[in-house]
């Protein structure tokens, strides 16, 4: 057989209109990205990262560690490894069995498996980590945050084994890691502390007595607490009794230490914290503040640096108290002194976190200092080269904590799942993504549910927030429920934009819980218009593909198509779409909208210009029923687009009846049933606790939602439940 090479098949392709390289199928696939790339063609994420530490002072001839082990996982492990790489330090990752192929393991130079998935058998086992460090010859261990980072025994154990703990000395951890002790020291060091009882509260009865002495409202807290866990507000004796019990149990299971304290609850405060940096030579400086008032369940979700609230005088006063406290305990690493600031700008010391804080990147971006590098330097014994005068404020930075959690349930209940699709918006200029996941990663019940820290930077607050909005619009996460709808809504919310925020912000702005973005008329119209254009394209595509002979059939496609569109909360709209020359003309409600036809149905982020404004939509799904699912302003909207004739038929379909959920106590998330407090036949009234569910180390009290009799109990203490499982069923009396 003779093979002949036919020269005539070589065709000349036109060049790609975005990158001007010869056009191929790849360009079609990448078109969504290309659209953004073309505008930012000279932007490089790596370059942005490389330039962020412009103020990271150290001596040129300093010799750092050769090898550092990172006793953590996820984003913080990756964060520390990145600095090690930049400095030419070899890195060792430790990991549990389920984390064998996690990004932090791949990023490190070496990795050691330290046990099964549960943290109590891997990341929290000191001996295994010390062993791993010895085995790999690591000279130092960076603990990240959480896990063993504030464990003085761990720091001491490493020192015994001649391994450097990259953090403060264990004495300082001991003094500051405990809220009761740190308050006493704070008082002694003339730092303003929250008024209250600075001792341990042993029993429920004591709790009630002390709460009454302080005067309601009070805050009940676990002395060893962190991450917002083991903490409850009490407004009366009943709250105290319940809060004391739940918080104590939570503290026991999360920190293995259930000592409790009680202090005055400061109403409507701001949470403002000061980053400090100290060395072993008595130098201590502060790197400005971070405003962390946007919190749910006393845990931060959005942080920014600097704070709109502080004037230079207050900043200096707080900075001085922070360094004063650090010096009082001989602090010798990076740490954070947290304050509550009331409406009169009085500030009260809350606690000191003796570790690298989750939200440290915003400080890095406005000061140009690499905090991990400085921690490594001072751990090695070098004095700080930075002085207080070197620390200024350059620009503004905002961090959104992107969590795998459902924002529609209590502003965020943890969720689990696999990241089926995952694309970070690192192509947007001035965005830093600190994450430890990749496409295909599993968000499991074993670890923290944070997916990524999305950090934006700008010359001023407005710029930083606008960039954040855009980044959230371009962030693609599929497979797990996440809190981008809430984050995106807050970033544009009027009160937040004006800087008028307190730790009660979420309750104040969303008194009935977060219900998703509320579209105004213009936004609804734009969504409807885009949905029709998508449907128009879809019809066009199916006609073309069905008939194969494209050109011949082009004439058969009607130039105008009419649809009936339904958006949740808006009446059905009739829409006519006409297409001409890369432009859609959409007529509805007596108005015309012009949309640029710059997207294809395979793009996941659509960025059409609508009447001159660029709008961002994520196209999530298209269903045969005519429903199209979009993410718009972060929230998912399902738009029904039907042809006129189909819509007429749909009118005869029966409506789906929603079941009565008030008769059921449903698990809002996967977890472990700690106790079931009712049995079959019991009478309950609205607000009675039916059971306690432990999920992600939090104790959640599930309540009956009406007065009724218990008809069924489907689970018992010790059982594991999945999201949506019915634990208790009620029947009307
Ligand atoms: P704060 O303790 O004041 O809330 P952060 O916002 O920095 O300060 O929260 C960090 C806390 O969250 C840690 O102390 C820890 O309890 C928890 N945490 C967060 N991420 C992790 C993680 N990867 N592993 C373990 N604990 C974590
Ligand atoms: P954690 O160690 O969990 O971070 P913190 O003591 O730092 O615990 O408190 C976390 C958050 O709880 C604070 O940012 C604040 O919103 C709220 N909080 C704590 N104590 C009080 C208080 N006394 N009054 C009002 N709010 C408080
Ligand atoms: Mg705190």
Short mmCIF file of C-alpha atoms in Angstrom, two decimals, residues 270 272 274 286 288-289 291 306-320 341-347 393 396:
data_model
loop_
_atom_site.label_atom_id
_atom_site.label_comp_id
_atom_site.label_asym_id
_atom_site.label_seq_id
_atom_site.Cartn_x
_atom_site.Cartn_y
_atom_site.Cartn_z
CA UNK A 270 -15.04 46.21 66.28
CA UNK A 272 -9.10 45.17 65.54
CA UNK A 274 -2.21 44.40 65.93
CA UNK A 286 4.08 46.46 65.39
CA UNK A 288 -0.18 48.07 61.93
CA UNK A 289 -3.64 46.73 62.45
CA UNK A 291 -9.80 44.99 61.03
CA UNK A 306 -5.58 49.02 57.57
CA UNK A 307 -8.83 49.74 59.45
CA UNK A 308 -11.02 52.66 58.38
CA UNK A 309 -11.74 53.30 62.05
CA UNK A 310 -8.28 54.04 63.43
CA UNK A 311 -6.64 57.43 63.40
CA UNK A 312 -2.90 57.65 63.73
CA UNK A 313 -3.14 58.37 67.47
CA UNK A 314 -5.27 55.34 68.31
CA UNK A 315 -3.12 53.15 66.09
CA UNK A 316 0.00 54.24 67.94
CA UNK A 317 -1.64 53.78 71.34
CA UNK A 318 -2.78 50.27 70.45
CA UNK A 319 0.58 49.46 68.89
CA UNK A 320 2.36 50.56 72.04
CA UNK A 341 -12.78 48.61 70.11
CA UNK A 342 -16.06 50.20 71.18
CA UNK A 343 -18.00 53.09 69.68
CA UNK A 344 -15.99 55.59 71.77
CA UNK A 345 -12.72 54.18 70.45
CA UNK A 346 -11.94 52.62 73.84
CA UNK A 347 -9.98 49.48 73.17
CA UNK A 393 1.06 51.68 55.31
CA UNK A 396 -5.07 48.69 51.16
#
